[in-house]
mmCIF file of C-alpha atoms in Angstrom:
data_model
loop_
_atom_site.group_PDB
_atom_site.id
_atom_site.type_symbol
_atom_site.label_atom_id
_atom_site.label_comp_id
_atom_site.label_asym_id
_atom_site.label_seq_id
_atom_site.Cartn_x
_atom_site.Cartn_y
_atom_site.Cartn_z
ATOM 1 C CA MET A 1 20.606 32.599 25.716
ATOM 2 C CA GLU A 2 18.003 33.374 27.994
ATOM 3 C CA HIS A 3 16.462 35.907 25.752
ATOM 4 C CA LYS A 4 16.224 33.374 22.977
ATOM 5 C CA VAL A 5 14.289 30.846 25.294
ATOM 6 C CA LEU A 6 12.088 33.747 26.292
ATOM 7 C CA ALA A 7 11.516 34.764 22.863
ATOM 8 C CA SER A 8 10.670 30.984 21.701
ATOM 9 C CA VAL A 9 8.416 30.280 24.829
ATOM 10 C CA LEU A 10 6.523 33.552 24.059
ATOM 11 C CA ALA A 11 6.125 32.936 20.345
ATOM 12 C CA ALA A 12 4.711 29.523 21.213
ATOM 13 C CA LEU A 13 2.349 30.670 23.654
ATOM 14 C CA PHE A 14 1.019 33.176 21.123
ATOM 15 C CA TYR A 15 0.410 30.601 18.586
ATOM 16 C CA GLY A 16 -1.157 28.011 20.909
ATOM 17 C CA LEU A 17 -3.660 30.449 22.210
ATOM 18 C CA SER A 18 -4.550 32.063 19.096
ATOM 19 C CA SER A 19 -5.074 28.625 17.492
ATOM 20 C CA MET A 20 -7.193 27.562 20.592
ATOM 21 C CA LEU A 21 -9.431 30.566 20.166
ATOM 22 C CA VAL A 22 -9.848 30.280 16.161
ATOM 23 C CA MET A 23 -10.802 26.697 16.703
ATOM 24 C CA THR A 24 -13.385 27.254 19.452
ATOM 25 C CA VAL A 25 -15.078 30.041 17.551
ATOM 26 C CA ASN A 26 -14.862 28.319 14.295
ATOM 27 C CA LYS A 27 -16.585 25.224 15.849
ATOM 28 C CA SER A 28 -19.280 27.423 17.133
ATOM 29 C CA VAL A 29 -19.905 29.106 13.693
ATOM 30 C CA LEU A 30 -19.946 25.805 11.699
ATOM 31 C CA THR A 31 -21.757 23.439 14.156
ATOM 32 C CA ILE A 32 -23.740 25.422 16.816
ATOM 33 C CA TYR A 33 -24.927 27.813 14.171
ATOM 34 C CA LYS A 34 -24.782 25.385 11.433
ATOM 35 C CA PHE A 35 -23.368 27.818 9.002
ATOM 36 C CA PRO A 36 -23.715 26.068 5.698
ATOM 37 C CA SER A 37 -20.144 27.067 4.293
ATOM 38 C CA PHE A 38 -16.650 26.295 5.641
ATOM 39 C CA GLN A 39 -15.414 27.954 2.307
ATOM 40 C CA PHE A 40 -17.084 31.117 2.933
ATOM 41 C CA VAL A 41 -15.496 31.435 6.363
ATOM 42 C CA GLY A 42 -12.128 30.757 4.790
ATOM 43 C CA ILE A 43 -12.691 33.633 2.080
ATOM 44 C CA GLY A 44 -13.738 35.829 5.139
ATOM 45 C CA GLN A 45 -10.355 35.176 6.652
ATOM 46 C CA MET A 46 -8.748 35.941 3.552
ATOM 47 C CA VAL A 47 -10.418 39.262 3.134
ATOM 48 C CA ALA A 48 -9.564 40.268 6.664
ATOM 49 C CA THR A 49 -6.052 39.225 6.313
ATOM 50 C CA LEU A 50 -5.718 41.303 3.089
ATOM 51 C CA ILE A 51 -7.429 44.506 4.677
ATOM 52 C CA ILE A 52 -5.444 44.350 8.020
ATOM 53 C CA LEU A 53 -2.147 44.247 6.157
ATOM 54 C CA ARG A 54 -2.839 46.597 3.488
ATOM 55 C CA VAL A 55 -3.875 49.235 6.089
ATOM 56 C CA GLY A 56 -0.739 48.316 8.201
ATOM 57 C CA LYS A 57 1.590 48.880 5.091
ATOM 58 C CA SER A 58 -0.157 52.128 4.205
ATOM 59 C CA LEU A 59 0.149 53.501 7.690
ATOM 60 C CA GLN A 60 4.102 52.250 7.714
ATOM 61 C CA ILE A 61 3.436 50.099 10.569
ATOM 62 C CA ILE A 62 4.716 47.167 8.667
ATOM 63 C CA HIS A 63 6.387 46.801 5.471
ATOM 64 C CA PHE A 64 6.543 44.267 2.815
ATOM 65 C CA PRO A 65 7.326 44.462 -1.057
ATOM 66 C CA ASP A 66 5.140 45.707 -3.615
ATOM 67 C CA LEU A 67 3.229 43.574 -6.404
ATOM 68 C CA GLN A 68 5.462 42.537 -9.126
ATOM 69 C CA TRP A 69 4.886 40.475 -12.200
ATOM 70 C CA ASP A 70 7.056 37.360 -10.943
ATOM 71 C CA MET A 71 5.615 37.633 -7.133
ATOM 72 C CA PHE A 72 3.491 34.588 -7.501
ATOM 73 C CA TRP A 73 6.612 32.314 -8.411
ATOM 74 C CA LYS A 74 8.548 33.881 -5.473
ATOM 75 C CA VAL A 75 5.989 32.625 -2.950
ATOM 76 C CA PHE A 76 4.950 29.341 -4.823
ATOM 77 C CA PRO A 77 3.950 26.639 -3.727
ATOM 78 C CA LEU A 78 2.854 28.505 -0.386
ATOM 79 C CA PRO A 79 -0.431 29.995 -1.864
ATOM 80 C CA LEU A 80 -1.768 26.401 -2.926
ATOM 81 C CA ILE A 81 -0.836 25.024 0.355
ATOM 82 C CA TYR A 82 -2.344 27.948 2.064
ATOM 83 C CA LEU A 83 -5.523 27.538 0.312
ATOM 84 C CA PHE A 84 -5.834 23.700 0.928
ATOM 85 C CA ASN A 85 -4.951 24.076 4.469
ATOM 86 C CA LEU A 86 -7.457 26.840 5.332
ATOM 87 C CA LEU A 87 -10.293 24.854 3.643
ATOM 88 C CA SER A 88 -9.427 21.292 4.916
ATOM 89 C CA GLY A 89 -8.998 22.537 8.487
ATOM 90 C CA LEU A 90 -12.604 24.328 8.422
ATOM 91 C CA GLY A 91 -14.113 21.507 6.711
ATOM 92 C CA GLY A 92 -12.646 18.885 9.179
ATOM 93 C CA THR A 93 -13.866 21.175 12.086
ATOM 94 C CA GLN A 94 -17.431 21.322 10.755
ATOM 95 C CA ARG A 95 -17.763 17.391 10.071
ATOM 96 C CA LEU A 96 -15.830 15.899 13.207
ATOM 97 C CA SER A 97 -16.123 16.522 16.887
ATOM 98 C CA LEU A 98 -13.435 18.474 18.538
ATOM 99 C CA PRO A 99 -11.826 15.424 20.323
ATOM 100 C CA MET A 100 -11.480 13.280 16.974
ATOM 101 C CA PHE A 101 -10.259 16.328 14.936
ATOM 102 C CA THR A 102 -7.384 16.928 17.376
ATOM 103 C CA VAL A 103 -6.479 13.198 17.604
ATOM 104 C CA LEU A 104 -6.124 13.015 13.631
ATOM 105 C CA ARG A 105 -4.100 16.387 13.701
ATOM 106 C CA ARG A 106 -1.427 14.433 15.499
ATOM 107 C CA PHE A 107 -0.070 13.252 11.962
ATOM 108 C CA SER A 108 0.938 16.445 11.105
ATOM 109 C CA ILE A 109 3.989 16.100 13.336
ATOM 110 C CA LEU A 110 5.117 13.169 11.373
ATOM 111 C CA PHE A 111 4.542 14.881 8.097
ATOM 112 C CA THR A 112 6.435 17.885 9.211
ATOM 113 C CA MET A 113 9.522 15.598 10.266
ATOM 114 C CA VAL A 114 9.555 14.278 7.020
ATOM 115 C CA GLY A 115 9.350 17.620 5.183
ATOM 116 C CA GLU A 116 12.178 19.115 7.628
ATOM 117 C CA ALA A 117 14.449 16.084 6.436
ATOM 118 C CA SER A 118 13.775 16.112 2.802
ATOM 119 C CA ILE A 119 13.572 19.852 2.133
ATOM 120 C CA LEU A 120 15.569 21.745 5.004
ATOM 121 C CA HIS A 121 18.027 18.974 5.503
ATOM 122 C CA LYS A 122 17.134 19.123 9.343
ATOM 123 C CA HIS A 123 17.180 15.974 11.075
ATOM 124 C CA SER A 124 15.489 15.645 14.636
ATOM 125 C CA SER A 125 17.455 13.941 17.319
ATOM 126 C CA ARG A 126 16.645 10.216 18.098
ATOM 127 C CA ILE A 127 14.880 10.985 21.448
ATOM 128 C CA VAL A 128 12.653 13.639 19.965
ATOM 129 C CA THR A 129 11.747 11.092 17.156
ATOM 130 C CA LEU A 130 10.997 8.427 19.694
ATOM 131 C CA ILE A 131 8.814 11.032 21.429
ATOM 132 C CA VAL A 132 6.904 12.136 18.288
ATOM 133 C CA LEU A 133 6.373 8.262 17.455
ATOM 134 C CA SER A 134 4.644 7.687 20.883
ATOM 135 C CA MET A 135 2.486 10.745 19.980
ATOM 136 C CA ILE A 136 1.488 9.109 16.781
ATOM 137 C CA GLY A 137 0.991 5.630 18.446
ATOM 138 C CA GLY A 138 -1.380 7.381 20.898
ATOM 139 C CA SER A 139 -3.385 9.035 18.039
ATOM 140 C CA VAL A 140 -3.593 5.586 16.098
ATOM 141 C CA ILE A 141 -5.028 3.813 19.309
ATOM 142 C CA ALA A 142 -7.730 6.662 20.100
ATOM 143 C CA ALA A 143 -8.704 6.659 16.243
ATOM 144 C CA SER A 144 -8.723 2.768 16.201
ATOM 145 C CA ASN A 145 -12.131 3.223 18.281
ATOM 146 C CA ASP A 146 -13.989 5.988 16.671
ATOM 147 C CA LEU A 147 -17.734 5.507 17.217
ATOM 148 C CA ALA A 148 -18.849 8.453 14.920
ATOM 149 C CA PHE A 149 -16.451 7.623 11.925
ATOM 150 C CA ASP A 150 -16.872 10.143 8.978
ATOM 151 C CA SER A 151 -14.796 9.210 5.967
ATOM 152 C CA ILE A 152 -15.000 12.709 4.414
ATOM 153 C CA GLY A 153 -14.123 14.329 7.801
ATOM 154 C CA TYR A 154 -11.037 12.153 8.121
ATOM 155 C CA MET A 155 -9.858 12.714 4.674
ATOM 156 C CA MET A 156 -10.168 16.578 5.064
ATOM 157 C CA VAL A 157 -8.097 16.486 8.417
ATOM 158 C CA LEU A 158 -5.462 14.345 6.811
ATOM 159 C CA VAL A 159 -5.222 16.736 3.690
ATOM 160 C CA ASN A 160 -4.802 19.451 6.424
ATOM 161 C CA ASP A 161 -1.959 17.626 8.180
ATOM 162 C CA VAL A 162 -0.028 17.291 5.095
ATOM 163 C CA CYS A 163 -0.779 21.026 4.182
ATOM 164 C CA THR A 164 0.351 22.053 8.008
ATOM 165 C CA ALA A 165 3.586 20.377 7.533
ATOM 166 C CA GLY A 166 4.309 21.734 3.978
ATOM 167 C CA ASN A 167 2.970 25.187 5.125
ATOM 168 C CA GLY A 168 5.522 25.165 8.121
ATOM 169 C CA VAL A 169 8.559 23.874 6.168
ATOM 170 C CA TYR A 170 8.081 26.300 3.294
ATOM 171 C CA ILE A 171 7.504 29.335 5.472
ATOM 172 C CA LYS A 172 10.756 28.548 7.037
ATOM 173 C CA LYS A 173 12.458 28.210 3.578
ATOM 174 C CA ARG A 174 11.144 31.557 2.327
ATOM 175 C CA LEU A 175 11.797 33.427 5.613
ATOM 176 C CA GLU A 176 15.390 32.453 5.467
ATOM 177 C CA SER A 177 15.743 34.164 2.186
ATOM 178 C CA LYS A 178 14.396 37.376 3.902
ATOM 179 C CA GLU A 179 13.145 38.738 0.491
ATOM 180 C CA LEU A 180 9.231 38.827 1.103
ATOM 181 C CA GLY A 181 9.373 38.772 5.071
ATOM 182 C CA LYS A 182 6.458 37.271 7.101
ATOM 183 C CA TYR A 183 4.056 39.990 6.321
ATOM 184 C CA GLY A 184 4.674 39.582 2.561
ATOM 185 C CA LEU A 185 4.232 35.868 2.770
ATOM 186 C CA MET A 186 0.926 36.392 4.493
ATOM 187 C CA PHE A 187 -0.475 39.203 2.092
ATOM 188 C CA TYR A 188 0.496 37.297 -1.371
ATOM 189 C CA ASN A 189 -0.724 34.076 0.027
ATOM 190 C CA ALA A 190 -4.070 35.426 0.697
ATOM 191 C CA LEU A 191 -4.089 37.733 -2.465
ATOM 192 C CA PHE A 192 -3.385 34.972 -5.003
ATOM 193 C CA MET A 193 -5.711 32.326 -3.587
ATOM 194 C CA LEU A 194 -8.753 34.654 -2.833
ATOM 195 C CA PRO A 195 -10.025 34.752 -6.502
ATOM 196 C CA VAL A 196 -9.556 30.771 -6.634
ATOM 197 C CA ALA A 197 -11.622 30.483 -3.385
ATOM 198 C CA VAL A 198 -14.181 33.008 -4.652
ATOM 199 C CA ALA A 199 -14.697 30.818 -7.821
ATOM 200 C CA VAL A 200 -14.909 27.379 -6.008
ATOM 201 C CA SER A 201 -17.658 28.936 -3.590
ATOM 202 C CA PHE A 202 -19.338 30.079 -6.348
ATOM 203 C CA LEU A 203 -19.103 26.827 -8.751
ATOM 204 C CA SER A 204 -20.078 24.613 -5.607
ATOM 205 C CA GLY A 205 -23.147 26.371 -4.838
ATOM 206 C CA ASP A 206 -21.915 27.712 -1.568
ATOM 207 C CA MET A 207 -22.686 31.538 -2.180
ATOM 208 C CA GLN A 208 -26.320 30.507 -2.802
ATOM 209 C CA LYS A 209 -26.513 28.909 0.623
ATOM 210 C CA VAL A 210 -24.656 31.618 2.356
ATOM 211 C CA ALA A 211 -27.100 34.162 0.794
ATOM 212 C CA GLU A 212 -30.190 32.032 2.051
ATOM 213 C CA PHE A 213 -28.680 31.495 5.559
ATOM 214 C CA THR A 214 -31.214 32.818 8.052
ATOM 215 C CA LEU A 215 -29.294 33.909 10.936
ATOM 216 C CA TRP A 216 -27.389 36.855 9.329
ATOM 217 C CA SER A 217 -30.093 38.995 11.616
ATOM 218 C CA ASP A 218 -28.763 37.448 14.755
ATOM 219 C CA ARG A 219 -26.241 39.637 16.345
ATOM 220 C CA TRP A 220 -24.443 36.962 18.125
ATOM 221 C CA PHE A 221 -23.787 34.915 15.120
ATOM 222 C CA VAL A 222 -22.504 38.025 13.111
ATOM 223 C CA ILE A 223 -20.081 38.914 16.124
ATOM 224 C CA GLN A 224 -18.627 35.337 16.136
ATOM 225 C CA PHE A 225 -18.319 35.506 12.218
ATOM 226 C CA PHE A 226 -16.398 38.825 12.483
ATOM 227 C CA ILE A 227 -14.285 37.192 15.237
ATOM 228 C CA THR A 228 -13.697 33.814 13.157
ATOM 229 C CA SER A 229 -12.577 36.220 10.125
ATOM 230 C CA THR A 230 -10.252 38.520 12.152
ATOM 231 C CA ILE A 231 -8.981 35.675 14.634
ATOM 232 C CA GLY A 232 -7.880 33.805 11.212
ATOM 233 C CA PHE A 233 -5.549 36.515 10.568
ATOM 234 C CA VAL A 234 -3.931 36.578 14.187
ATOM 235 C CA LEU A 235 -3.622 32.615 13.523
ATOM 236 C CA ILE A 236 -1.664 33.050 10.534
ATOM 237 C CA TRP A 237 0.648 35.737 12.090
ATOM 238 C CA SER A 238 1.288 33.710 15.040
ATOM 239 C CA THR A 239 2.137 30.758 12.817
ATOM 240 C CA VAL A 240 4.595 32.632 10.967
ATOM 241 C CA VAL A 241 6.001 34.344 14.233
ATOM 242 C CA CYS A 242 6.466 30.863 15.881
ATOM 243 C CA THR A 243 8.206 29.200 12.823
ATOM 244 C CA SER A 244 10.539 31.869 12.471
ATOM 245 C CA VAL A 245 11.438 32.179 16.218
ATOM 246 C CA ASN A 246 11.653 28.082 16.658
ATOM 247 C CA SER A 247 10.968 25.735 13.862
ATOM 248 C CA PRO A 248 8.282 24.114 11.743
ATOM 249 C CA LEU A 249 8.405 21.060 14.014
ATOM 250 C CA THR A 250 8.037 23.209 17.131
ATOM 251 C CA THR A 251 5.069 25.041 15.689
ATOM 252 C CA THR A 252 3.373 21.858 14.804
ATOM 253 C CA VAL A 253 3.736 20.202 18.229
ATOM 254 C CA VAL A 254 2.569 23.465 19.938
ATOM 255 C CA GLY A 255 -0.553 23.279 17.966
ATOM 256 C CA CYS A 256 -0.861 19.610 19.027
ATOM 257 C CA LEU A 257 -0.288 20.785 22.704
ATOM 258 C CA LYS A 258 -3.091 23.347 22.110
ATOM 259 C CA ASN A 259 -5.381 20.342 20.909
ATOM 260 C CA VAL A 260 -4.883 18.428 23.992
ATOM 261 C CA VAL A 261 -6.650 21.155 25.856
ATOM 262 C CA ILE A 262 -9.321 21.220 23.057
ATOM 263 C CA THR A 263 -9.753 17.517 23.284
ATOM 264 C CA TYR A 264 -10.499 17.518 26.768
ATOM 265 C CA PHE A 265 -12.657 20.373 26.709
ATOM 266 C CA GLY A 266 -14.666 18.947 23.693
ATOM 267 C CA MET A 267 -15.050 15.793 25.698
ATOM 268 C CA VAL A 268 -16.941 17.361 28.521
ATOM 269 C CA PHE A 269 -18.531 20.449 26.945
ATOM 270 C CA GLY A 270 -18.481 19.705 22.932
ATOM 271 C CA GLY A 271 -22.022 17.529 23.141
ATOM 272 C CA ASP A 272 -20.675 15.660 20.198
ATOM 273 C CA TYR A 273 -18.117 13.314 21.688
ATOM 274 C CA ILE A 274 -18.870 9.801 22.197
ATOM 275 C CA TYR A 275 -16.647 8.313 25.030
ATOM 276 C CA SER A 276 -14.672 5.021 25.030
ATOM 277 C CA THR A 277 -11.936 3.479 27.145
ATOM 278 C CA VAL A 278 -9.506 2.756 24.218
ATOM 279 C CA ASN A 279 -10.063 6.326 22.652
ATOM 280 C CA PHE A 280 -9.263 8.160 26.067
ATOM 281 C CA VAL A 281 -6.312 5.900 26.666
ATOM 282 C CA GLY A 282 -4.805 6.800 23.141
ATOM 283 C CA VAL A 283 -5.364 10.298 23.805
ATOM 284 C CA THR A 284 -3.742 10.215 27.227
ATOM 285 C CA ILE A 285 -0.607 8.620 25.628
ATOM 286 C CA SER A 286 -0.383 11.202 23.046
ATOM 287 C CA VAL A 287 -0.877 14.063 25.808
ATOM 288 C CA ILE A 288 2.257 12.339 27.634
ATOM 289 C CA GLY A 289 4.078 12.317 24.601
ATOM 290 C CA SER A 290 3.174 15.936 23.751
ATOM 291 C CA LEU A 291 4.745 17.046 27.416
ATOM 292 C CA ALA A 292 7.862 14.963 26.937
ATOM 293 C CA TYR A 293 8.655 16.690 23.376
ATOM 294 C CA THR A 294 8.028 20.138 25.212
ATOM 295 C CA PHE A 295 10.843 19.312 27.861
ATOM 296 C CA ALA A 296 12.983 17.621 25.132
ATOM 297 C CA LYS A 297 13.005 20.897 22.835
ATOM 298 C CA LEU A 298 13.561 22.942 25.802
ATOM 299 C CA PHE A 299 16.839 20.852 26.833
ATOM 300 C CA GLU A 300 18.032 21.212 23.362
ATOM 301 C CA MET A 301 17.530 24.939 23.332
ATOM 302 C CA ARG A 302 19.546 25.335 26.476
ATOM 303 C CA SER A 303 22.375 23.152 25.347
ATOM 304 C CA PRO A 304 25.697 25.070 24.518
ATOM 305 C CA GLU A 305 26.176 22.281 21.727
ATOM 306 C CA ARG A 306 23.185 23.018 19.928
ATOM 307 C CA SER A 307 24.405 23.167 16.283
ATOM 308 C CA GLU A 308 21.453 25.215 14.783
ATOM 309 C CA PRO A 309 20.909 28.895 16.280
ATOM 310 C CA THR A 310 17.419 29.988 16.686
ATOM 311 C CA LEU A 311 16.226 32.524 14.525
ATOM 312 C CA THR A 312 15.308 35.958 15.847
ATOM 313 C CA LEU A 313 12.487 38.284 14.563
ATOM 314 C CA ARG A 314 13.683 41.377 12.903
ATOM 315 C CA PRO A 315 11.545 44.376 11.162
ATOM 316 C CA VAL A 316 10.987 43.948 7.610
#
């Protein structure tokens, strides 16, 4: 039991730290450097994912099935969810301040609970449900006094919430079949959606904007663009690991705990947050709910009467 708890905690920390780093670097590239295309950033992350996994498979460090004619249907609908999740998250990061982005991300927990109940037939306990509702309540209070409202940014983040929930639930479902494994899911999600992302970028004119961007000669920008591309792979990997060891709901709430740190950091150092008492109170309520959820899940994990065992990672 102690080893399961340690594995769960380490997986959650891995995901939380990776997610925190990728959000910070993405914000720097898209806002501070004013890079014109969040879609191209997503393409960079897909390409890096494919290269890293392909090299790892060639060196026999990792293993996943070779491409087959029916592979798309084996992973469907994860490729579509993956694409919308990636682009909506980057778009929301570009248009909203970090505090408001993280506040709106709390709704992904509610969507995950609904997805777990309807698809995995897994129901959260009453206390966990109440705690999650308190987090959502804090998010609503905080969002009710947004002094820099951006309707497109709001829409992108809510789409990102739905996709985050769907991604976690369906990853859990596919991992339980053990047919593709976590690396296969990552590779084929990126492979099938890369041509779609490139086509959308061309049709929307983003490729032209990228070609005309004037900071490609800036060394620090190029370094951060490289980091945001490669760290995207690490984030996807950490999401799969955390989901397989724990649950989709745990992965989602760990993401929200990370967002707590990003929220307060963004308030002080972000430069684009407008303070209000109502907003600050709402964020604080959500923080308390996040901490309460962490203790509730840890208690359930240690309980001998826990009905559903934690999945452990195995080489694939």
